[in-house]
Each structure stands twice: as C-alpha cells, then as structure tokens.
Amino acid sequence: MKILRTRAASISRQGLCAALLVAGLTTAAVGASPPHHAGQGGDPSPGTDNPQSRPHGTPNLSLPDLVPRPGASGKPDPNAGRGDTPDGATGIPATALAAYKNAEKLAQQRYPSCHIPWQLVAGIGKVESEHAAAYGLRSDGYTDKQILGPRLTGGQFATIKDTDGGRWDGDKEYDRAVGPTQFIPSTWEGFGEDGNGDGVKDPNNIFDAAAGTARYLCSGGKDLNNPGDLDKAILSYNQSREYLNAVLAWMRTYKSGNVSAVPDPAPSRTGGSSGSTPSPSRPSGSTGTKPTETPRPSKPSTPGNTGNTGKPSTPPAPKPSEPSGGGSTNPTPPTPPAPAPVTRLDRVGEDKIEATANEEFATQPSVRALNDAGKPAPERTRVRFEIVGDHTKARFPGEARSVTVPTAKDGLAVAPKILAGDWPGEFTVRVTVEGRDIAPVVFTATVKVAPAPRADTLKRTDADDALKAAPKSAFKQKIQIKALGKDKPISDTAITATVLDADGKTPAKTGPYFKGTNGKPVRTLTLPKTDKEGLVTLPELFTNAQVGTFFLRLTTADGTMLTLELTVAAPTTPTAPATPTTSPQPTT
C-alpha cells in the first residue's frame, strides 16, 4: 500500500470519506441470507475451516477514495493508465478485463441463480494481485513471472501444510497462495475451472483463475443480488472486514463505469532470467516490499491507445501499441484469441457396443468435442472416458477404469480398446470433458457369454509309433488322443472312434474292433470326454483273422477329425499263435 503524502486537512477529509464509505459498505453484512439449495451454485459452500478464508497473504486494501489519482501530486506518473499500481487508477489490462467478463458469462451458463457480476471478480483480482499486471500479464492469460504468496507456516499467516505435493506452488512442505486471484492449492482442487477451454485448469492463468473465483463465490447456491450472500461470498475468500470493504469498493467503482481497458504490459526484456520475482505493490501473498523488478513496455505507448477494449467475453488479442515516435516499421503482431471453449460432445458411431467375454471390443467409443459454433474444440482438449459399473471386469489397457484422451485437430477423441473381461452383462462408458460442466455422452456396452471352448485339433500323443498287430490278437500300444483349441488343451470334448475299410471312407464290417458292453465286437464307439489336460485314452483295440490295412477315424461333434492307419499282418517269422489275454476271439 502506498503511504499517502498529503496535507493533514486532506487526510482528515479523506478519513471522513472513508468512514462514510465503510459504513455504507458494511450495512449489507447485517442482513441474513435466505436459505438456498446447494445445487443452484453447483458446489457446497466452503466450511468454517476453509483455508481460503484464513490469512494467506497481504492483500492491497486501498480503497478507491483513499488513494491519489494519477497526477494528484502535481508530478507526472509514469505508470498512469497501466492498471498495475495501487494508485487508484481504474484501468484494467485488456486480458484481465476479458477474463473477468468471460468468468461472468460462464457463471451465467452454469450458475444462473448466482447473478455474479464480472466487476466482483475484478474486485478480487484488483485486491489480490493488481490484475497480475506487474507480473507481466500476457494475452494468453499467463504471466512472465509466477504469482506466489508467502509460505503459510503460521505467525501472521495461517499454518497450512502442503496439500498439492508442490504441484502449483513448488513447495512440498507448506502451501502458498497461487496465481492472479491467489488460490490456496487445496481450494483450487475443489473449485478450479478451465476458463479458456484449453482442457487444463491452471490457477496461474487469469482466465482459469477468474472462472474458478466465480465458481467459488457462487458455491452453496448463493444469490449475489442478495447483500447477505454477497458479503458471505467475499468473506469466504478472506475473513476480514477490511478485505470485504475493499473488494466491494472496487466492485462498485467498476460498476459505476469508472473503468477502462488498458494495454497489457509489454513482456519483460529479462525474460525472467535474472532470478528476481517481481510483485505488485501489495498483492495477497507478497511480503509488503517494493517489487524488485517490474516489467514495463519496452517503448512508450501512444497516448490514448488503449489496445483491446475488453468487450469480448473470450480471450482477446490486444492491438500492439504504436511507438510514440512512429519509427517502428515492424510492430509486434497481435496474439490470436484463444479458441472458443468446448461446449458439447457429439457421439461418433452407434451408442451400443458388444464383445464376447475375455475378448476386445471391436468398436472403440468415439466423440467429437465442439464449441458453440459447432466447430471443433481446441486441439488437445482433454476428454475423459470412464467405465462405470462395479459388476464388470472390463478395463482399458493397463487395467485402468478411466483414461484421458486429447482431441485431434478435428475435435475427435477415440478411446483405447476395451478388454471385455470374463463377467457377462452390461456396463456404460461415460465420456466427459475435464474441467467443463457439459452434458456427458454415454455408450452402453454388453459383454456376451463366451461359447464353450472347442477343439480345433486332435493329435495322437505318440504319433511316431506305427499301429501294427497280428491277426487274432490286439494292438499293444495304448492309443491316447489330445484335444487342442488354439494350441491349448480343451477339456470335456466328446470324441467318436470309427474303424474304416481300406478306402478310408466306408465303415468296416470286419477287421479291428472294440468290445461293447456285452463283450461283442463294435467298430463305432463314443469315447469318454477329454480330461482337464485334453486327453482321452482309447480302450483296447482287437483284431480278428482279417488281415490288411484299415483306418481309425476320430471325430468331435464340431467336425474336427483325426485319421490313424491300422495294419493287421501275420508275423514274418513263424511264431506260436498269440495267446489272447481274454476268452477266445469271436469271428465275424
């Protein structure tokens, strides 16, 4: 805060004005807010232990009526019109103004009963960081230097241990307020917004920060047309009557029309390489000292050239300032405006997908992200696909139940292939956009029962051992068959064995045979089903007096077939007749 150097009489007059202003601002706090439903604001109200409302920095509590206007001292003010000093000037950098108006527009769509004005968000931005101007605010909403508050280790500030692993504030031990509106990291986690539609919620970007501030102030179903709700919202940001009065004063000043868009500050020539951290005169989270480095335009701007008017509600591209001497022939081109944010998802393809248990879904859920004009959303908008339902084992690669996919240039986002799992039934795939409160797209997925595995191959386990026997005897080998499906053993497979004539086609009426249950010869036999290893052993195969070549055909119900050659021949050297292992063999 600048120290006022004015005559005592002037101080007295300003003190009286201050007293009257504060009295007017605080009367609203007396009335109680009528009850509201949390759903109206989209989020529940922060609790009494909310860290955001506790001391987390040193905000600039200067009131518009208590600070000298540019030139009031009789000396020219080099910063006049820049909007980055707490001197009472009501200029707002064009990008900051666009961010505040964009936050109001988003809030009108998402929390219509809140009635939050952009001037309130601007009041927070003014008090917290002087609209981020002294940090080198750029037209994309980011700053040349990060805005960080003090470590919240206690003392004059709250004690807040780290809640974000240092993600936003770079501190893994204690939290620090972050960004143009000085969010505590844990508060940002609950109320952060994507204000510029790039698919990222970043408290360091003024478009995101302004949208998150609007969401936070509207939480709990507040109607900010109600004075009690208005006070409650601001006090939830900083539990200080002086803070409340300062924010209200700036909000009402901006509402009175005493505001203008001024060019964004030119980027710092140092590019941040010096290691120093500039700060506005007294932002929330500053140490109260003067900035060690303040980015300024490299060349003075032409008087009256205010660049972007701040009228668009989406990020504008301020016009480059003309040098006062008019000697520049290569002015810096304006930064293109950020693409319009995504406002809807359109399904691509059918809304129903199917797969068999333990197989992949052939169809990959796909959506297209579009903006209000029906054009593709910004490239790399983050689209989230989530498997919903505890009764399914379906998963994305890596056993993930949810994945985030960036959109392509045409706004298309395609989910990775889904493995159905082994539980039959239905589940849904819910598709949303990270950081955007828009209607989700839902796909219905069905997992069908997998058919029983079938054998596609039959093979003899000892295929190299030829099947030969003498007449009126039996084959000495045990014929064992293995059923396979995709090279894996198939259990419970029924196989039929049939003895064929020498042509390999006609069922034999003589020659090798099995014994039926009554002991009589049979040449067609249904074998026991294969075991868990896919194996089955045929019963003993006998021969009669018939010699020659025969065939044994083994067939499954699905038509899988294996044919084995059987040879019945008399021994080449005289030998005693083979003694049957059982009763004499019948002839046919």
mmCIF file of C-alpha atoms in Angstrom, residues 80-327:
data_model
loop_
_atom_site.group_PDB
_atom_site.id
_atom_site.type_symbol
_atom_site.label_atom_id
_atom_site.label_comp_id
_atom_site.label_asym_id
_atom_site.label_seq_id
_atom_site.Cartn_x
_atom_site.Cartn_y
_atom_site.Cartn_z
ATOM 1 C CA ALA A 80 -0.646 6.171 -15.135
ATOM 2 C CA GLY A 81 -3.138 4.183 -17.147
ATOM 3 C CA ARG A 82 -1.233 0.900 -16.820
ATOM 4 C CA GLY A 83 -3.534 -0.527 -14.208
ATOM 5 C CA ASP A 84 -0.684 -2.262 -12.424
ATOM 6 C CA THR A 85 -0.185 0.016 -9.438
ATOM 7 C CA PRO A 86 -2.373 0.648 -6.388
ATOM 8 C CA ASP A 87 -2.677 4.358 -7.129
ATOM 9 C CA GLY A 88 -6.426 4.498 -7.508
ATOM 10 C CA ALA A 89 -6.346 4.158 -11.292
ATOM 11 C CA THR A 90 -9.292 2.161 -12.563
ATOM 12 C CA GLY A 91 -7.727 0.904 -15.773
ATOM 13 C CA ILE A 92 -7.717 -2.897 -16.148
ATOM 14 C CA PRO A 93 -5.343 -4.684 -18.544
ATOM 15 C CA ALA A 94 -7.299 -5.826 -21.571
ATOM 16 C CA THR A 95 -6.599 -9.527 -20.989
ATOM 17 C CA ALA A 96 -7.625 -9.327 -17.326
ATOM 18 C CA LEU A 97 -10.832 -7.487 -18.260
ATOM 19 C CA ALA A 98 -11.644 -10.125 -20.876
ATOM 20 C CA ALA A 99 -11.010 -12.874 -18.300
ATOM 21 C CA TYR A 100 -13.379 -11.262 -15.781
ATOM 22 C CA LYS A 101 -16.127 -10.856 -18.370
ATOM 23 C CA ASN A 102 -15.597 -14.403 -19.578
ATOM 24 C CA ALA A 103 -15.966 -15.648 -15.979
ATOM 25 C CA GLU A 104 -19.305 -13.818 -15.709
ATOM 26 C CA LYS A 105 -20.510 -15.398 -18.959
ATOM 27 C CA LEU A 106 -19.541 -18.914 -17.833
ATOM 28 C CA ALA A 107 -21.223 -18.357 -14.468
ATOM 29 C CA GLN A 108 -24.429 -17.230 -16.179
ATOM 30 C CA GLN A 109 -24.499 -20.549 -18.021
ATOM 31 C CA ARG A 110 -23.564 -22.760 -15.077
ATOM 32 C CA TYR A 111 -24.957 -20.956 -12.024
ATOM 33 C CA PRO A 112 -27.751 -18.752 -13.413
ATOM 34 C CA SER A 113 -29.254 -18.113 -9.975
ATOM 35 C CA CYS A 114 -25.950 -16.726 -8.655
ATOM 36 C CA HIS A 115 -26.068 -13.430 -10.634
ATOM 37 C CA ILE A 116 -22.364 -12.796 -10.179
ATOM 38 C CA PRO A 117 -21.124 -9.635 -11.950
ATOM 39 C CA TRP A 118 -17.715 -9.528 -13.597
ATOM 40 C CA GLN A 119 -16.979 -6.411 -11.518
ATOM 41 C CA LEU A 120 -16.924 -8.570 -8.359
ATOM 42 C CA VAL A 121 -14.356 -10.937 -9.887
ATOM 43 C CA ALA A 122 -12.386 -7.847 -10.961
ATOM 44 C CA GLY A 123 -12.548 -6.548 -7.393
ATOM 45 C CA ILE A 124 -10.950 -9.774 -6.155
ATOM 46 C CA GLY A 125 -8.311 -9.564 -8.896
ATOM 47 C CA LYS A 126 -7.560 -5.934 -8.020
ATOM 48 C CA VAL A 127 -7.144 -6.554 -4.299
ATOM 49 C CA GLU A 128 -5.248 -9.835 -4.670
ATOM 50 C CA SER A 129 -2.715 -9.057 -7.424
ATOM 51 C CA GLU A 130 -3.481 -5.721 -9.128
ATOM 52 C CA HIS A 131 -4.861 -7.758 -12.048
ATOM 53 C CA ALA A 132 -1.486 -9.560 -12.361
ATOM 54 C CA ALA A 133 -0.105 -6.666 -14.420
ATOM 55 C CA ALA A 134 3.181 -6.231 -12.556
ATOM 56 C CA TYR A 135 3.973 -9.869 -13.218
ATOM 57 C CA GLY A 136 3.962 -9.407 -16.992
ATOM 58 C CA LEU A 137 0.400 -10.422 -17.889
ATOM 59 C CA ARG A 138 0.240 -11.838 -21.404
ATOM 60 C CA SER A 139 -2.662 -12.079 -23.823
ATOM 61 C CA ASP A 140 -2.823 -15.870 -23.347
ATOM 62 C CA GLY A 141 -3.665 -15.308 -19.677
ATOM 63 C CA TYR A 142 -0.322 -16.375 -18.244
ATOM 64 C CA THR A 143 2.293 -14.148 -16.633
ATOM 65 C CA ASP A 144 6.022 -13.786 -17.217
ATOM 66 C CA LYS A 145 6.629 -14.419 -13.511
ATOM 67 C CA GLN A 146 4.600 -16.709 -11.287
ATOM 68 C CA ILE A 147 2.486 -15.081 -8.578
ATOM 69 C CA LEU A 148 3.127 -16.788 -5.256
ATOM 70 C CA GLY A 149 2.153 -15.851 -1.729
ATOM 71 C CA PRO A 150 4.288 -16.438 1.359
ATOM 72 C CA ARG A 151 4.867 -19.882 2.836
ATOM 73 C CA LEU A 152 1.944 -20.484 5.156
ATOM 74 C CA THR A 153 3.991 -21.500 8.173
ATOM 75 C CA GLY A 154 1.995 -19.610 10.792
ATOM 76 C CA GLY A 155 2.699 -16.331 12.557
ATOM 77 C CA GLN A 156 0.864 -13.522 10.804
ATOM 78 C CA PHE A 157 -0.473 -16.055 8.286
ATOM 79 C CA ALA A 158 -2.355 -19.323 8.645
ATOM 80 C CA THR A 159 -0.484 -22.587 9.080
ATOM 81 C CA ILE A 160 -1.343 -24.747 6.072
ATOM 82 C CA LYS A 161 0.717 -27.843 5.398
ATOM 83 C CA ASP A 162 1.289 -28.865 1.789
ATOM 84 C CA THR A 163 -1.816 -30.175 0.005
ATOM 85 C CA ASP A 164 -0.691 -30.402 -3.626
ATOM 86 C CA GLY A 165 2.722 -32.042 -3.427
ATOM 87 C CA GLY A 166 4.192 -28.780 -4.675
ATOM 88 C CA ARG A 167 2.371 -29.063 -7.993
ATOM 89 C CA TRP A 168 1.215 -25.442 -8.105
ATOM 90 C CA ASP A 169 3.401 -23.628 -5.584
ATOM 91 C CA GLY A 170 6.631 -25.614 -5.856
ATOM 92 C CA ASP A 171 6.606 -26.223 -2.090
ATOM 93 C CA LYS A 172 6.162 -29.783 -0.788
ATOM 94 C CA GLU A 173 6.183 -28.762 2.874
ATOM 95 C CA TYR A 174 3.800 -25.802 3.163
ATOM 96 C CA ASP A 175 1.157 -24.317 0.891
ATOM 97 C CA ARG A 176 1.359 -20.897 -0.750
ATOM 98 C CA ALA A 177 -1.422 -18.920 -2.418
ATOM 99 C CA VAL A 178 -1.099 -19.127 -6.196
ATOM 100 C CA GLY A 179 -1.996 -17.052 -9.241
ATOM 101 C CA PRO A 180 -3.798 -13.788 -10.068
ATOM 102 C CA THR A 181 -6.598 -14.452 -7.580
ATOM 103 C CA GLN A 182 -4.369 -16.179 -5.011
ATOM 104 C CA PHE A 183 -5.977 -19.587 -4.585
ATOM 105 C CA ILE A 184 -4.834 -21.950 -1.847
ATOM 106 C CA PRO A 185 -3.927 -25.196 -3.744
ATOM 107 C CA SER A 186 -6.485 -27.281 -1.845
ATOM 108 C CA THR A 187 -9.199 -24.735 -2.640
ATOM 109 C CA TRP A 188 -8.226 -24.805 -6.302
ATOM 110 C CA GLU A 189 -8.520 -28.578 -6.271
ATOM 111 C CA GLY A 190 -12.185 -28.243 -5.323
ATOM 112 C CA PHE A 191 -13.157 -25.128 -7.285
ATOM 113 C CA GLY A 192 -10.686 -24.829 -10.174
ATOM 114 C CA GLU A 193 -12.107 -24.169 -13.636
ATOM 115 C CA ASP A 194 -10.936 -24.230 -17.244
ATOM 116 C CA GLY A 195 -11.819 -20.704 -18.301
ATOM 117 C CA ASN A 196 -10.065 -20.628 -21.678
ATOM 118 C CA GLY A 197 -11.127 -24.039 -22.959
ATOM 119 C CA ASP A 198 -7.635 -25.478 -23.359
ATOM 120 C CA GLY A 199 -8.511 -28.572 -21.323
ATOM 121 C CA VAL A 200 -6.351 -27.564 -18.345
ATOM 122 C CA LYS A 201 -7.346 -25.984 -15.024
ATOM 123 C CA ASP A 202 -4.404 -23.771 -14.094
ATOM 124 C CA PRO A 203 -4.616 -21.183 -11.265
ATOM 125 C CA ASN A 204 -1.683 -19.336 -12.868
ATOM 126 C CA ASN A 205 -3.803 -18.472 -15.923
ATOM 127 C CA ILE A 206 -6.069 -15.473 -15.353
ATOM 128 C CA PHE A 207 -8.904 -16.927 -17.468
ATOM 129 C CA ASP A 208 -8.928 -20.111 -15.360
ATOM 130 C CA ALA A 209 -8.377 -18.190 -12.118
ATOM 131 C CA ALA A 210 -11.255 -15.777 -12.826
ATOM 132 C CA ALA A 211 -13.626 -18.634 -13.736
ATOM 133 C CA GLY A 212 -12.581 -20.534 -10.586
ATOM 134 C CA THR A 213 -13.139 -17.407 -8.474
ATOM 135 C CA ALA A 214 -16.680 -17.074 -9.853
ATOM 136 C CA ARG A 215 -17.376 -20.730 -9.119
ATOM 137 C CA TYR A 216 -16.039 -20.397 -5.590
ATOM 138 C CA LEU A 217 -18.051 -17.250 -4.822
ATOM 139 C CA CYS A 218 -21.247 -18.829 -6.206
ATOM 140 C CA SER A 219 -20.864 -22.077 -4.257
ATOM 141 C CA GLY A 220 -23.594 -23.115 -1.882
ATOM 142 C CA GLY A 221 -26.414 -21.735 -4.029
ATOM 143 C CA LYS A 222 -25.686 -18.094 -3.219
ATOM 144 C CA ASP A 223 -27.608 -15.320 -4.956
ATOM 145 C CA LEU A 224 -25.181 -12.410 -5.068
ATOM 146 C CA ASN A 225 -28.028 -9.975 -5.687
ATOM 147 C CA ASN A 226 -28.709 -10.581 -2.006
ATOM 148 C CA PRO A 227 -26.443 -8.360 0.159
ATOM 149 C CA GLY A 228 -26.072 -11.038 2.824
ATOM 150 C CA ASP A 229 -24.967 -13.653 0.307
ATOM 151 C CA LEU A 230 -22.612 -11.153 -1.315
ATOM 152 C CA ASP A 231 -20.865 -10.440 1.982
ATOM 153 C CA LYS A 232 -20.742 -14.126 2.852
ATOM 154 C CA ALA A 233 -19.113 -14.961 -0.503
ATOM 155 C CA ILE A 234 -16.373 -12.338 -0.148
ATOM 156 C CA LEU A 235 -15.669 -13.192 3.487
ATOM 157 C CA SER A 236 -15.254 -16.844 2.489
ATOM 158 C CA TYR A 237 -12.339 -15.642 0.343
ATOM 159 C CA ASN A 238 -10.724 -13.701 3.171
ATOM 160 C CA GLN A 239 -12.324 -13.483 6.612
ATOM 161 C CA SER A 240 -11.558 -9.802 7.048
ATOM 162 C CA ARG A 241 -13.920 -6.834 7.245
ATOM 163 C CA GLU A 242 -11.273 -4.614 5.646
ATOM 164 C CA TYR A 243 -10.949 -7.099 2.791
ATOM 165 C CA LEU A 244 -14.726 -7.145 2.335
ATOM 166 C CA ASN A 245 -14.876 -3.350 2.208
ATOM 167 C CA ALA A 246 -12.005 -3.083 -0.275
ATOM 168 C CA VAL A 247 -13.459 -5.665 -2.684
ATOM 169 C CA LEU A 248 -16.924 -4.083 -2.513
ATOM 170 C CA ALA A 249 -15.474 -0.613 -3.068
ATOM 171 C CA TRP A 250 -13.639 -1.669 -6.208
ATOM 172 C CA MET A 251 -16.621 -3.682 -7.460
ATOM 173 C CA ARG A 252 -18.909 -0.656 -7.125
ATOM 174 C CA THR A 253 -16.327 1.632 -8.678
ATOM 175 C CA TYR A 254 -16.109 -0.636 -11.706
ATOM 176 C CA LYS A 255 -19.915 -0.894 -11.819
ATOM 177 C CA SER A 256 -20.159 2.881 -11.897
ATOM 178 C CA GLY A 257 -18.450 2.832 -15.283
ATOM 179 C CA ASN A 258 -15.212 4.287 -13.932
ATOM 180 C CA VAL A 259 -13.135 1.642 -15.671
ATOM 181 C CA SER A 260 -11.239 1.335 -18.910
ATOM 182 C CA ALA A 261 -9.290 -1.357 -20.701
ATOM 183 C CA VAL A 262 -5.600 -0.560 -20.974
ATOM 184 C CA PRO A 263 -2.933 -2.396 -22.968
ATOM 185 C CA ASP A 264 -1.346 -5.409 -21.367
ATOM 186 C CA PRO A 265 2.167 -4.677 -20.097
ATOM 187 C CA ALA A 266 4.902 -5.451 -22.580
ATOM 188 C CA PRO A 267 6.902 -8.642 -21.863
ATOM 189 C CA SER A 268 9.927 -8.191 -19.633
ATOM 190 C CA ARG A 269 13.233 -7.845 -21.511
ATOM 191 C CA THR A 270 14.894 -10.046 -18.937
ATOM 192 C CA GLY A 271 12.595 -12.925 -19.712
ATOM 193 C CA GLY A 272 12.805 -13.948 -16.085
ATOM 194 C CA SER A 273 16.431 -14.954 -16.347
ATOM 195 C CA SER A 274 17.609 -12.706 -13.572
ATOM 196 C CA GLY A 275 16.006 -14.860 -10.962
ATOM 197 C CA SER A 276 14.213 -11.981 -9.258
ATOM 198 C CA THR A 277 10.490 -12.147 -8.673
ATOM 199 C CA PRO A 278 8.503 -9.001 -9.353
ATOM 200 C CA SER A 279 5.337 -8.329 -7.441
ATOM 201 C CA PRO A 280 2.614 -5.725 -7.487
ATOM 202 C CA SER A 281 2.799 -3.169 -4.703
ATOM 203 C CA ARG A 282 0.962 -5.323 -2.187
ATOM 204 C CA PRO A 283 -0.532 -8.477 -3.637
ATOM 205 C CA SER A 284 -2.028 -11.205 -1.481
ATOM 206 C CA GLY A 285 0.975 -13.223 -0.552
ATOM 207 C CA SER A 286 3.612 -10.542 -1.054
ATOM 208 C CA THR A 287 5.971 -9.552 1.709
ATOM 209 C CA GLY A 288 4.845 -5.948 1.522
ATOM 210 C CA THR A 289 8.140 -4.812 -0.008
ATOM 211 C CA LYS A 290 8.543 -2.933 -3.245
ATOM 212 C CA PRO A 291 8.942 -5.100 -6.335
ATOM 213 C CA THR A 292 12.497 -5.919 -7.219
ATOM 214 C CA GLU A 293 11.658 -5.876 -10.898
ATOM 215 C CA THR A 294 8.588 -4.510 -12.622
ATOM 216 C CA PRO A 295 8.064 -5.411 -16.275
ATOM 217 C CA ARG A 296 7.359 -2.296 -18.331
ATOM 218 C CA PRO A 297 6.670 -1.711 -22.001
ATOM 219 C CA SER A 298 9.911 -1.536 -23.929
ATOM 220 C CA LYS A 299 8.640 1.577 -25.719
ATOM 221 C CA PRO A 300 6.108 4.167 -24.549
ATOM 222 C CA SER A 301 2.607 3.792 -25.876
ATOM 223 C CA THR A 302 0.904 6.441 -27.901
ATOM 224 C CA PRO A 303 -1.426 8.443 -25.601
ATOM 225 C CA GLY A 304 -4.980 7.296 -25.911
ATOM 226 C CA ASN A 305 -4.114 3.964 -27.470
ATOM 227 C CA THR A 306 -5.757 1.524 -25.101
ATOM 228 C CA GLY A 307 -5.488 -1.537 -27.324
ATOM 229 C CA ASN A 308 -8.235 -4.070 -26.816
ATOM 230 C CA THR A 309 -11.482 -2.643 -25.449
ATOM 231 C CA GLY A 310 -12.154 -5.713 -23.322
ATOM 232 C CA LYS A 311 -15.637 -6.174 -24.790
ATOM 233 C CA PRO A 312 -15.315 -9.792 -25.912
ATOM 234 C CA SER A 313 -16.067 -12.347 -23.229
ATOM 235 C CA THR A 314 -13.424 -14.675 -24.625
ATOM 236 C CA PRO A 315 -9.664 -14.078 -24.510
ATOM 237 C CA PRO A 316 -8.953 -11.082 -26.809
ATOM 238 C CA ALA A 317 -5.849 -10.180 -28.743
ATOM 239 C CA PRO A 318 -4.845 -6.623 -27.765
ATOM 240 C CA LYS A 319 -3.630 -4.402 -30.570
ATOM 241 C CA PRO A 320 0.089 -3.659 -30.431
ATOM 242 C CA SER A 321 0.988 -0.242 -29.080
ATOM 243 C CA GLU A 322 2.334 2.248 -31.623
ATOM 244 C CA PRO A 323 5.648 3.769 -30.542
ATOM 245 C CA SER A 324 5.383 7.463 -29.776
ATOM 246 C CA GLY A 325 7.970 8.319 -32.368
ATOM 247 C CA GLY A 326 6.200 6.267 -35.033
ATOM 248 C CA GLY A 327 9.554 4.924 -36.116
#
